Coordinates of C-alpha atoms in Angstrom, one line a residue:
M266 CA 68.6 -11.0 39.9
E267 CA 65.8 -13.4 39.4
T268 CA 66.0 -13.1 35.6
E269 CA 69.8 -13.8 35.7
R270 CA 69.1 -16.9 37.8
L271 CA 66.5 -18.2 35.4
E272 CA 68.8 -17.5 32.4
R273 CA 71.6 -19.5 34.2
I274 CA 69.2 -22.4 34.7
L275 CA 68.0 -22.2 31.1
R276 CA 71.5 -22.4 29.7
Q277 CA 71.4 -26.1 30.8
W278 CA 69.1 -26.5 27.7
L279 CA 70.0 -23.6 25.5
P280 CA 73.2 -22.5 23.8
G281 CA 75.3 -19.9 25.5
E282 CA 75.7 -17.4 22.7
E283 CA 72.0 -16.6 21.9
P284 CA 70.0 -14.0 24.0
I285 CA 67.1 -15.4 25.9
I286 CA 63.6 -13.8 25.9
I287 CA 61.4 -14.7 28.8
E288 CA 57.7 -14.1 28.6
E289 CA 55.4 -14.7 31.6
I290 CA 52.4 -17.0 30.8
H291 CA 50.6 -17.9 34.1
S292 CA 51.1 -19.2 37.6
G293 CA 49.1 -22.0 39.1
I294 CA 49.2 -23.9 42.4
S295 CA 51.3 -26.7 41.0
S296 CA 53.5 -24.9 38.4
H297 CA 54.6 -21.5 37.0
A298 CA 55.0 -21.3 33.2
R299 CA 57.1 -19.0 31.1
K300 CA 57.4 -18.9 27.3
I301 CA 61.1 -19.0 26.2
M302 CA 62.6 -17.8 23.0
C303 CA 66.2 -18.2 22.2
G304 CA 67.2 -17.9 18.5
E305 CA 65.1 -20.4 16.6
T306 CA 64.3 -22.3 19.8
Q307 CA 60.9 -21.9 21.6
G308 CA 59.7 -23.7 24.6
I309 CA 57.7 -23.5 27.9
F310 CA 59.9 -23.3 31.0
R311 CA 57.9 -24.6 34.0
E312 CA 58.7 -24.4 37.7
I313 CA 57.3 -27.6 39.3
A314 CA 55.9 -28.0 42.8
S315 CA 58.2 -30.9 43.8
E316 CA 60.8 -33.4 42.5
A317 CA 58.1 -36.1 42.7
Q318 CA 55.9 -34.1 40.4
A319 CA 58.8 -33.4 38.1
K320 CA 59.4 -37.2 37.8
I321 CA 55.7 -37.9 37.2
E322 CA 55.6 -35.2 34.4
S323 CA 58.6 -36.8 32.8
K324 CA 57.0 -40.3 32.8
F325 CA 53.8 -39.0 31.3
A326 CA 55.6 -37.1 28.6
D327 CA 57.7 -40.2 27.7
V328 CA 54.6 -42.2 26.9
L329 CA 52.2 -39.5 25.6
A330 CA 54.4 -37.2 23.5
P331 CA 55.4 -39.9 21.0
Q332 CA 51.6 -40.5 20.4
G333 CA 51.0 -36.9 19.7
I334 CA 48.8 -36.6 22.8
A335 CA 50.9 -34.2 24.9
P336 CA 53.9 -32.0 24.3
G337 CA 57.3 -33.5 24.9
L338 CA 60.0 -32.4 27.3
R339 CA 63.3 -31.1 26.1
L340 CA 66.3 -32.8 27.7
T341 CA 69.2 -30.8 29.1
K342 CA 72.7 -31.0 27.6
T343 CA 73.4 -33.8 30.1
K344 CA 70.1 -35.6 29.1
A345 CA 68.2 -34.7 32.2
A346 CA 64.4 -34.2 32.1
Y347 CA 64.4 -31.6 34.8
V348 CA 66.8 -29.6 36.9
Q349 CA 67.0 -28.5 40.5
D350 CA 68.1 -25.0 41.6
Q351 CA 67.9 -23.6 45.1
G352 CA 65.3 -26.2 46.1
Q353 CA 63.1 -25.6 43.1
F354 CA 62.5 -27.9 40.1
Y355 CA 62.2 -27.0 36.5
N356 CA 61.5 -28.6 33.1
F357 CA 61.5 -27.3 29.6
Q358 CA 58.5 -28.3 27.5
E359 CA 58.1 -28.4 23.7
Y360 CA 56.3 -25.2 22.5
L361 CA 53.0 -25.8 20.6
Q362 CA 51.4 -22.9 18.7
P363 CA 47.8 -22.6 19.8
L364 CA 45.0 -22.0 17.3
S365 CA 42.4 -19.2 17.8
D366 CA 39.7 -21.0 15.9
K367 CA 38.4 -23.8 18.1
P368 CA 35.5 -26.2 17.7
R369 CA 32.4 -26.0 19.9
G370 CA 29.3 -27.9 20.8
V371 CA 29.0 -31.4 19.5
E372 CA 32.2 -31.2 17.5
L373 CA 34.1 -30.1 20.6
A374 CA 32.7 -33.1 22.5
V375 CA 33.8 -35.5 19.8
Y376 CA 37.4 -34.2 19.8
V377 CA 37.7 -34.2 23.6
G378 CA 36.2 -37.7 24.0
K379 CA 38.6 -39.1 21.4
T380 CA 41.6 -37.4 22.9
V381 CA 40.9 -38.4 26.5
A382 CA 40.3 -42.0 25.3
R383 CA 43.6 -42.0 23.5
M384 CA 45.4 -40.7 26.6
Q385 CA 43.8 -43.2 28.9
K386 CA 44.3 -46.1 26.5
V387 CA 48.1 -45.4 26.5
L388 CA 48.4 -44.7 30.2
F389 CA 46.3 -47.6 31.4
H390 CA 48.2 -50.1 29.3
K391 CA 51.6 -48.9 30.4
R392 CA 53.1 -50.4 33.6
M393 CA 54.1 -47.0 35.1
T394 CA 55.6 -46.8 38.6
L395 CA 54.8 -43.3 39.9
P396 CA 56.0 -41.5 43.0
V397 CA 53.2 -41.0 45.5
V398 CA 52.0 -37.4 45.6
P399 CA 49.1 -36.0 47.5
D400 CA 45.9 -34.7 45.9
R401 CA 46.3 -31.0 46.7
F402 CA 42.5 -30.6 46.4
A403 CA 41.5 -33.7 48.3
L404 CA 37.8 -33.6 49.3
R405 CA 38.5 -33.9 53.1
Q406 CA 40.9 -30.9 53.1
L407 CA 38.5 -28.9 50.9
K408 CA 35.6 -29.7 53.2
Q409 CA 37.5 -28.7 56.3
K410 CA 38.7 -25.4 54.8
A411 CA 35.2 -24.6 53.5
Q412 CA 33.6 -25.4 56.9
S413 CA 36.1 -23.0 58.5
R414 CA 35.3 -20.3 56.0
I415 CA 31.6 -20.7 56.5
A416 CA 32.1 -20.4 60.3
G417 CA 33.9 -17.1 59.7
F418 CA 31.2 -15.8 57.3
P419 CA 28.0 -17.5 58.3
T420 CA 25.7 -15.0 56.6
A421 CA 27.5 -15.4 53.2
I422 CA 25.9 -18.8 52.4
T423 CA 22.2 -19.6 52.4
A424 CA 20.6 -22.5 54.3
E425 CA 19.4 -23.9 50.9
H426 CA 23.0 -24.0 49.6
Q427 CA 24.3 -25.6 52.7
A428 CA 21.7 -28.3 52.5
A429 CA 22.5 -29.0 48.8
I430 CA 26.2 -29.2 49.6
Q431 CA 25.5 -31.6 52.5
R432 CA 23.5 -33.9 50.1
L433 CA 26.5 -33.9 47.6
L434 CA 28.8 -34.7 50.5
Q435 CA 26.6 -37.7 51.4
D436 CA 26.7 -38.8 47.8
S437 CA 30.5 -38.6 47.8
L438 CA 30.7 -41.2 50.6
I439 CA 29.4 -44.0 48.5
I440 CA 31.3 -43.3 45.2
N441 CA 33.9 -46.0 44.7
L442 CA 36.9 -44.3 43.1
R443 CA 40.1 -46.3 42.4
E444 CA 43.6 -45.1 43.4
D445 CA 45.8 -47.1 41.1
Q446 CA 45.4 -45.5 37.6
P447 CA 47.6 -42.8 36.3
I448 CA 45.5 -39.7 35.8
H449 CA 46.0 -36.1 34.7
G450 CA 44.2 -34.8 37.8
D451 CA 43.0 -31.5 36.4
L452 CA 41.7 -32.4 32.9
G453 CA 39.5 -29.4 32.1
L454 CA 39.4 -27.5 28.8
W455 CA 41.9 -25.1 30.4
N456 CA 44.5 -27.8 30.1
M457 CA 43.8 -28.7 26.5
L458 CA 45.5 -26.9 23.7
W459 CA 44.2 -26.7 20.1
T460 CA 47.0 -26.8 17.6
S461 CA 47.4 -27.2 13.8
S462 CA 48.1 -30.9 14.4
G463 CA 45.1 -31.5 16.7
L464 CA 44.1 -31.3 20.3
R465 CA 46.9 -31.7 22.9
I466 CA 46.7 -32.2 26.7
I467 CA 49.0 -30.0 28.7
D468 CA 50.0 -29.1 32.3
F469 CA 50.4 -32.4 34.2
G470 CA 51.2 -30.6 37.4
E471 CA 48.4 -32.4 39.3
A472 CA 49.1 -35.9 37.7
R473 CA 49.1 -38.8 40.1
L474 CA 47.5 -42.2 40.7
G475 CA 43.7 -42.1 41.0
D476 CA 40.6 -43.1 39.0
G477 CA 40.3 -42.5 35.3
Y478 CA 36.6 -41.5 35.8
F479 CA 37.9 -38.4 37.7
D480 CA 39.5 -37.2 34.4
L481 CA 36.4 -38.2 32.4
A482 CA 34.3 -36.2 34.8
A483 CA 36.5 -33.1 34.5
S484 CA 36.9 -33.2 30.7
L485 CA 33.2 -33.8 30.0
S486 CA 31.8 -31.3 32.5
S487 CA 34.1 -28.5 31.4
C488 CA 33.3 -29.3 27.8
I489 CA 29.6 -28.9 28.4
Q490 CA 30.1 -25.8 30.6
S491 CA 31.8 -24.1 27.7
E492 CA 28.7 -24.3 25.5
P493 CA 26.1 -21.5 25.9
D494 CA 23.3 -23.4 24.1
H495 CA 22.0 -25.7 26.8
A496 CA 19.9 -27.5 24.3
L497 CA 23.1 -29.1 23.0
Y498 CA 24.0 -30.6 26.3
P499 CA 22.4 -34.1 25.7
L500 CA 23.9 -34.2 22.2
M501 CA 27.3 -33.3 23.5
I502 CA 27.2 -36.0 26.2
E503 CA 26.2 -38.6 23.6
A504 CA 28.9 -37.5 21.3
F505 CA 31.5 -37.6 24.0
L506 CA 30.4 -41.1 25.1
N507 CA 30.4 -42.5 21.6
S508 CA 33.7 -40.9 20.6
Y509 CA 35.4 -42.2 23.7
G510 CA 33.8 -45.7 23.3
D511 CA 34.8 -45.9 19.6
T512 CA 38.4 -45.0 20.5
Y513 CA 38.9 -47.1 23.6
Q514 CA 36.1 -48.7 25.6
A515 CA 32.5 -48.2 26.8
I516 CA 31.9 -45.8 29.7
D517 CA 29.9 -46.8 32.8
Q518 CA 27.4 -43.9 32.7
S519 CA 26.3 -44.4 36.3
K520 CA 29.8 -44.2 37.6
L521 CA 30.5 -41.2 35.3
W522 CA 27.6 -39.3 36.7
A523 CA 28.8 -40.0 40.2
A524 CA 32.3 -38.9 39.3
I525 CA 30.9 -35.7 37.7
R526 CA 29.0 -34.8 40.9
F527 CA 32.2 -35.5 42.9
W528 CA 34.2 -33.2 40.6
L529 CA 31.6 -30.4 40.8
L530 CA 31.3 -30.8 44.5
R531 CA 35.1 -30.1 44.7
G532 CA 34.4 -27.0 42.6
V533 CA 31.7 -25.8 45.0
L534 CA 34.0 -26.3 48.0
A535 CA 36.9 -24.6 46.2
V536 CA 34.6 -21.5 45.7
I537 CA 34.0 -21.3 49.4
S538 CA 37.6 -22.0 50.3
F539 CA 39.3 -19.6 47.9
Q540 CA 36.8 -17.0 46.6
T541 CA 35.6 -13.9 48.5
P542 CA 32.3 -14.4 50.4
E543 CA 30.6 -11.8 48.2
N544 CA 31.0 -14.2 45.3
W545 CA 29.8 -17.3 47.0
D546 CA 26.1 -17.1 46.2
A547 CA 26.3 -16.5 42.5
L548 CA 29.1 -19.1 41.9
I549 CA 27.5 -21.8 44.1
T550 CA 24.1 -21.2 42.4
K551 CA 25.8 -21.7 39.0
Y552 CA 27.4 -25.0 40.1
L553 CA 24.2 -26.3 41.6
D554 CA 22.0 -25.3 38.6
F555 CA 24.5 -27.1 36.4
I556 CA 24.3 -30.3 38.5
N557 CA 20.5 -30.2 38.5
E558 CA 20.5 -29.8 34.7
L559 CA 22.9 -32.7 34.1
N560 CA 20.8 -34.8 36.5
T561 CA 17.8 -34.5 34.2
I562 CA 20.0 -35.9 31.4
F563 CA 21.8 -38.7 33.2
K564 CA 18.7 -39.7 35.2
P565 CA 15.6 -38.7 33.2

C-alpha cells in the first residue's frame, strides 16, 4: 500500500505510462530519501519534516542550483516545488551521479573551503525571507536530554569527562552567534557529494537562519576528522582558510575556533543523548582528544 501511495505522489512529477523503480537510500531526522528511476528520468524523492522546511529547501535550491553549488528541485506538472499528501511533504531533487574517487587531505580542504565560500557568498548577498524553523539540535535541548541520560546512567561517564563537558558548556555561554544568516545547518562531509562536475552540497533538511560560522565549523571540522594523518591537520586548516578567503572573504579565526568548539560540544551531547551508554566513553574521548588537538593549532 505504501509503495502504491508513493507512486501516486510521484506521478505528479513523472509520466503515467512508465514504470517507477523506488530504491531506498537513507532516513534522517529531517528527511527520508529514495532514489527514483522512471524511464530515462532519475531523481531523489525526499520526504521533508515540515512545510516550512520544504519552503526553505525550495528557496535554497532556487539560488544555489543555478550556480552549480547544490542540486536543483524538479517542479511538478503544475509547477509546484513540493507536494503534500496525508500531512506529509515531498520534493523531487535532481539526481547527481557520485564519484568513488574523492580527494583527501589538503586537496580536500581546498575544495571544501572554496565550495562553502561560494555557497555563503550567494546566500548572504540574497535577500531571502525564510520561515522560522527550530534548530532540532539546539544546545539547550541537547544539554537537558544529556543531563537526563547521565542521571539514568551515572556510572557510564567519568568525572573527568563531565568536567571537560562543563568547561565546554561554560565556553558556549560567551560565543556570539548570529541568528539572521541563511545556513545549511548540518554542513559536514556527509552532506557533500563529489560529482564529475565538482563538489555539490546536498540535504538542506536542517537549513534555517543562524550564523555562517556554524557551517564553517561543521565543514572544516568534518574535513579534518576524515584525515587519518594528523600531521596534515595544520596544513588542511591553512588550505581551508586560504581557499575560503580567496573565494569570498577573510575568516575570523578566533570566532571560527569558538564555533568549532560549539559544534563539537553538540556532538558530545548528541553522543550522550542518542548513543547507548556502553559507547559513551570511547566516543566522548574521541571528541575531546580532537578538541585538544585542534586547540594546539588554533591557540599554539
